[in-house]
């Protein structure tokens, strides 16, 4: 299902390496976005959030280190895998200190790269909610893997967007989530998306999962803030 594809952003200026990375990752089932320098990466990040970034240290203009530091200062938390040169051992430490999750030394083999990426995504997926396959809310079971809500004898099918929305909220259960964050992370600012779109989806979800949709117990509105998925043990 293309919906579940994870997106990897490649920040690298060397055409042959871009080609190899893109090819390797796409064959493996990832979606890719390429930025040839830090400026382009920042521009893309205004509208899209990758699941992981492969970031080369040596870039024209702003270096990979500078970009890494900046992204963390901007509170962008997606994992970053730095590409470092073999003769610069100190780079590894610098990168990790600046907020990178891991590094790989050039030249590297495709297998090693994929193994690293998978390991990082496994480590970090909790914060993105992908591991959440099922939620029990009162007498409702939200089966996210099978995109269905079951209550008593009834079943309501969830759309892929609703599943994504629920996973996002569930990963931040009992914490307020702004409409803006939902637009950015769940809708990725696709055109024609407005805060109204978010509200409509929330309302539809309530009809599927709330005992009394007009008085939501779980998917609550926080006025002036956004929404929160309340999960009480
Ligand atoms: Ca480079």
CSV table of C-alpha atoms and ligand atoms in Angstrom, one decimal:
chain,number,residue,atom,x,y,z
A,1,UNK,CA,0.0,0.0,0.0
A,2,UNK,CA,1.7,3.2,-1.1
A,3,UNK,CA,0.1,5.0,1.8
A,4,UNK,CA,2.4,3.2,4.2
A,5,UNK,CA,5.5,4.0,2.4
A,6,UNK,CA,8.1,5.8,4.5
A,7,UNK,CA,9.7,8.9,3.0
A,8,UNK,CA,13.5,9.3,3.1
A,9,UNK,CA,14.9,12.7,2.3
A,10,UNK,CA,18.4,12.6,0.7
A,11,UNK,CA,20.5,15.7,1.2
A,12,UNK,CA,23.5,15.2,-1.1
A,13,UNK,CA,25.1,17.1,-4.0
A,14,UNK,CA,27.0,14.4,-5.7
A,15,UNK,CA,24.8,13.2,-8.7
A,16,UNK,CA,26.2,9.6,-8.8
A,17,UNK,CA,25.6,9.1,-5.1
A,18,UNK,CA,22.1,10.7,-5.3
A,19,UNK,CA,21.3,8.2,-8.1
A,20,UNK,CA,22.6,5.2,-6.1
A,21,UNK,CA,20.7,6.2,-3.0
A,22,UNK,CA,17.5,7.0,-4.7
A,23,UNK,CA,17.6,3.8,-6.7
A,24,UNK,CA,18.5,1.6,-3.7
A,25,UNK,CA,15.8,3.1,-1.5
A,26,UNK,CA,13.0,3.0,-4.0
A,27,UNK,CA,13.7,-0.6,-4.8
A,28,UNK,CA,13.5,-1.2,-1.1
A,29,UNK,CA,10.0,0.4,-1.1
A,30,UNK,CA,10.8,3.8,0.3
A,31,UNK,CA,9.6,7.1,-1.1
A,32,UNK,CA,12.5,9.6,-1.7
A,33,UNK,CA,12.9,13.3,-1.8
A,34,UNK,CA,16.2,14.8,-3.0
A,35,UNK,CA,17.7,18.2,-2.0
A,36,UNK,CA,21.1,19.1,-3.3
A,37,UNK,CA,21.9,21.6,-0.6
A,38,UNK,CA,20.8,22.8,2.8
A,39,UNK,CA,18.8,25.7,1.3
A,40,UNK,CA,16.7,23.4,-0.8
A,41,UNK,CA,16.2,21.0,2.1
A,42,UNK,CA,14.9,23.7,4.3
A,43,UNK,CA,12.5,24.9,1.5
A,44,UNK,CA,11.1,21.3,1.1
A,45,UNK,CA,10.8,20.9,4.8
A,46,UNK,CA,8.3,23.8,4.9
A,47,UNK,CA,5.8,21.5,3.3
A,48,UNK,CA,6.9,18.0,3.9
A,49,UNK,CA,8.3,15.9,6.8
A,50,UNK,CA,10.4,12.9,6.0
A,51,UNK,CA,10.5,9.8,8.1
A,52,UNK,CA,14.3,9.9,8.0
A,53,UNK,CA,16.9,12.2,6.4
A,54,UNK,CA,20.2,11.0,4.9
A,55,UNK,CA,22.5,14.0,5.3
A,56,UNK,CA,25.9,14.4,3.7
A,57,UNK,CA,28.4,16.4,5.7
A,58,UNK,CA,30.1,17.9,2.7
A,59,UNK,CA,27.6,20.1,0.9
A,60,UNK,CA,28.0,23.3,-1.2
A,61,UNK,CA,27.2,26.3,1.0
A,62,UNK,CA,25.9,25.4,4.5
A,63,UNK,CA,27.4,22.1,5.7
A,64,UNK,CA,25.5,19.0,6.8
A,65,UNK,CA,26.6,19.7,10.4
A,66,UNK,CA,25.1,23.2,10.2
A,67,UNK,CA,21.9,21.9,8.7
A,68,UNK,CA,21.6,19.2,11.3
A,69,UNK,CA,22.0,21.7,14.1
A,70,UNK,CA,19.5,24.0,12.6
A,71,UNK,CA,16.9,21.3,12.1
A,72,UNK,CA,17.2,20.3,15.8
A,73,UNK,CA,16.9,23.9,16.8
A,74,UNK,CA,13.7,24.1,14.8
A,75,UNK,CA,12.5,21.2,16.8
A,76,UNK,CA,12.3,18.9,13.8
A,77,UNK,CA,12.7,15.5,15.3
A,78,UNK,CA,12.8,13.0,12.4
A,79,UNK,CA,15.9,10.8,12.5
A,80,UNK,CA,19.0,11.9,10.7
A,81,UNK,CA,21.7,9.6,9.3
A,82,UNK,CA,24.9,11.5,8.5
A,83,UNK,CA,27.2,10.5,5.7
A,84,UNK,CA,30.8,11.2,6.8
A,85,UNK,CA,34.1,10.9,5.0
A,86,UNK,CA,36.4,8.1,5.9
A,87,UNK,CA,39.4,10.2,6.8
A,88,UNK,CA,37.4,12.4,9.2
A,89,UNK,CA,36.8,10.3,12.3
A,90,UNK,CA,36.0,13.4,14.3
A,91,UNK,CA,33.0,14.0,12.0
A,92,UNK,CA,31.1,11.1,13.6
A,93,UNK,CA,31.3,12.6,17.1
A,94,UNK,CA,30.4,16.1,15.8
A,95,UNK,CA,27.4,14.8,14.0
A,96,UNK,CA,26.1,12.8,16.9
A,97,UNK,CA,26.6,15.8,19.2
A,98,UNK,CA,24.6,18.0,16.9
A,99,UNK,CA,21.6,15.7,17.0
A,100,UNK,CA,22.2,13.1,14.3
A,101,UNK,CA,20.9,9.6,15.1
A,102,UNK,CA,23.7,7.7,13.4
A,103,UNK,CA,26.4,8.0,10.8
A,104,UNK,CA,27.7,5.9,8.0
A,105,UNK,CA,31.2,6.3,6.5
A,106,UNK,CA,31.7,6.8,2.8
A,107,UNK,CA,32.1,4.6,0.8
A,108,UNK,CA,29.5,2.3,2.2
A,109,UNK,CA,27.7,-0.8,0.9
A,110,UNK,CA,24.0,-0.8,0.0
A,111,UNK,CA,23.3,-3.5,2.5
A,112,UNK,CA,24.9,-1.7,5.4
A,113,UNK,CA,23.0,1.5,4.5
A,114,UNK,CA,19.7,-0.3,4.5
A,115,UNK,CA,20.4,-2.1,7.7
A,116,UNK,CA,21.3,1.2,9.4
A,117,UNK,CA,18.1,2.9,8.1
A,118,UNK,CA,15.9,0.0,9.2
A,119,UNK,CA,17.6,0.0,12.7
A,120,UNK,CA,17.1,3.8,13.1
A,121,UNK,CA,13.4,3.6,11.9
A,122,UNK,CA,12.8,0.8,14.3
A,123,UNK,CA,14.3,2.7,17.2
A,124,UNK,CA,12.4,5.9,16.4
A,125,UNK,CA,9.0,4.6,15.2
A,126,UNK,CA,7.5,4.8,18.7
A,127,UNK,CA,7.4,8.5,18.5
A,128,UNK,CA,5.6,8.4,15.2
A,129,UNK,CA,3.0,5.9,16.4
A,130,UNK,CA,3.5,3.3,13.7
A,131,UNK,CA,3.8,0.5,16.3
A,132,UNK,CA,0.3,1.2,17.5
A,133,UNK,CA,-1.9,-1.5,16.0
A,134,UNK,CA,-4.9,-1.5,18.3
A,135,UNK,CA,-6.5,0.8,20.8
A,136,UNK,CA,-9.2,-0.1,23.4
A,137,UNK,CA,-11.4,2.9,24.2
A,138,UNK,CA,-14.3,2.0,26.4
A,139,UNK,CA,-16.2,-0.7,24.6
A,140,UNK,CA,-14.7,0.2,21.2
A,141,UNK,CA,-11.7,-1.6,19.7
A,142,UNK,CA,-9.9,0.5,17.2
A,143,UNK,CA,-8.1,-2.0,15.0
A,144,UNK,CA,-5.7,0.2,13.1
A,145,UNK,CA,-3.9,-2.5,11.3
A,146,UNK,CA,-7.1,-3.6,9.7
A,147,UNK,CA,-8.6,-0.1,9.6
A,148,UNK,CA,-11.8,-0.9,11.4
A,149,UNK,CA,-13.6,0.1,14.6
A,150,UNK,CA,-15.6,-2.6,16.4
A,151,UNK,CA,-18.1,-1.9,19.0
A,152,UNK,CA,-20.6,-4.5,20.3
A,153,UNK,CA,-21.8,-6.1,17.0
A,154,UNK,CA,-21.1,-3.2,14.7
A,155,UNK,CA,-18.1,-2.5,12.5
A,156,UNK,CA,-17.0,0.8,11.0
A,157,UNK,CA,-14.4,0.9,8.4
A,158,UNK,CA,-11.7,3.6,8.8
A,159,UNK,CA,-10.2,5.4,5.8
A,160,UNK,CA,-6.4,5.4,5.5
A,161,UNK,CA,-6.4,9.1,6.5
A,162,UNK,CA,-8.4,8.3,9.6
A,163,UNK,CA,-5.9,5.6,10.6
A,164,UNK,CA,-3.0,7.9,10.1
A,165,UNK,CA,-4.7,10.6,12.1
A,166,UNK,CA,-5.5,8.1,14.9
A,167,UNK,CA,-1.9,6.8,15.0
A,168,UNK,CA,-0.6,10.3,15.2
A,169,UNK,CA,-2.9,11.2,18.0
A,170,UNK,CA,-2.4,7.9,19.8
A,171,UNK,CA,1.4,8.4,19.7
A,172,UNK,CA,0.7,11.6,21.6
A,173,UNK,CA,-2.2,10.3,23.8
A,174,UNK,CA,-3.3,12.6,26.6
A,175,UNK,CA,-1.3,15.5,25.1
A,176,UNK,CA,-2.8,18.4,23.1
A,177,UNK,CA,-2.1,18.4,19.4
A,178,UNK,CA,-2.6,21.5,17.3
A,179,UNK,CA,-4.5,21.6,14.0
A,180,UNK,CA,-1.3,23.0,12.5
A,181,UNK,CA,0.7,20.0,13.6
A,182,UNK,CA,-2.0,17.7,12.1
A,183,UNK,CA,-2.0,19.6,8.9
A,184,UNK,CA,1.8,19.4,8.7
A,185,UNK,CA,2.3,15.9,9.8
A,186,UNK,CA,-0.8,14.0,8.7
A,187,UNK,CA,-1.9,16.0,5.7
A,188,UNK,CA,1.6,17.3,4.9
A,189,UNK,CA,0.0,20.5,3.7
A,190,UNK,CA,-1.5,19.0,0.6
A,191,UNK,CA,-3.2,21.7,-1.4
A,192,UNK,CA,-6.8,22.4,-0.6
A,193,UNK,CA,-6.1,21.3,3.0
A,194,UNK,CA,-7.4,23.7,5.6
A,195,UNK,CA,-8.1,23.5,9.3
A,196,UNK,CA,-11.7,22.8,8.3
A,197,UNK,CA,-10.5,19.6,6.6
A,198,UNK,CA,-9.0,18.5,10.0
A,199,UNK,CA,-12.3,19.3,11.8
A,200,UNK,CA,-14.4,17.4,9.3
A,201,UNK,CA,-12.2,14.3,9.7
A,202,UNK,CA,-12.3,14.5,13.5
A,203,UNK,CA,-16.0,14.8,13.4
A,204,UNK,CA,-16.4,11.7,11.1
A,205,UNK,CA,-14.0,9.8,13.3
A,206,UNK,CA,-16.2,10.6,16.3
A,207,UNK,CA,-19.2,9.1,14.7
A,208,UNK,CA,-17.2,5.9,14.2
A,209,UNK,CA,-15.6,5.6,17.6
A,210,UNK,CA,-17.4,7.6,20.2
A,211,UNK,CA,-20.4,6.2,22.2
A,212,UNK,CA,-21.9,9.7,21.9
A,213,UNK,CA,-20.3,11.6,19.1
A,214,UNK,CA,-21.9,14.9,20.1
A,215,UNK,CA,-20.2,14.6,23.5
A,216,UNK,CA,-16.8,13.1,22.8
A,217,UNK,CA,-15.1,11.3,25.6
A,218,UNK,CA,-11.9,10.2,23.8
A,219,UNK,CA,-11.4,12.4,20.8
A,220,UNK,CA,-11.8,15.8,22.6
A,221,UNK,CA,-11.5,19.4,21.4
A,222,UNK,CA,-9.3,21.7,23.3
A,223,UNK,CA,-10.6,25.1,22.5
A,224,UNK,CA,-8.0,27.4,21.1
A,225,UNK,CA,-5.5,24.6,21.1
A,226,UNK,CA,-6.6,21.7,18.9
A,227,UNK,CA,-7.4,18.1,19.8
A,228,UNK,CA,-6.4,15.4,22.2
A,229,UNK,CA,-6.9,11.7,22.2
A,230,UNK,CA,-7.7,10.9,25.8
A,231,UNK,CA,-6.8,7.4,26.8
A,232,UNK,CA,-7.7,6.6,30.4
A,233,UNK,CA,-6.4,3.3,31.7
B,1,LIG,CA1,28.7,15.9,-0.9
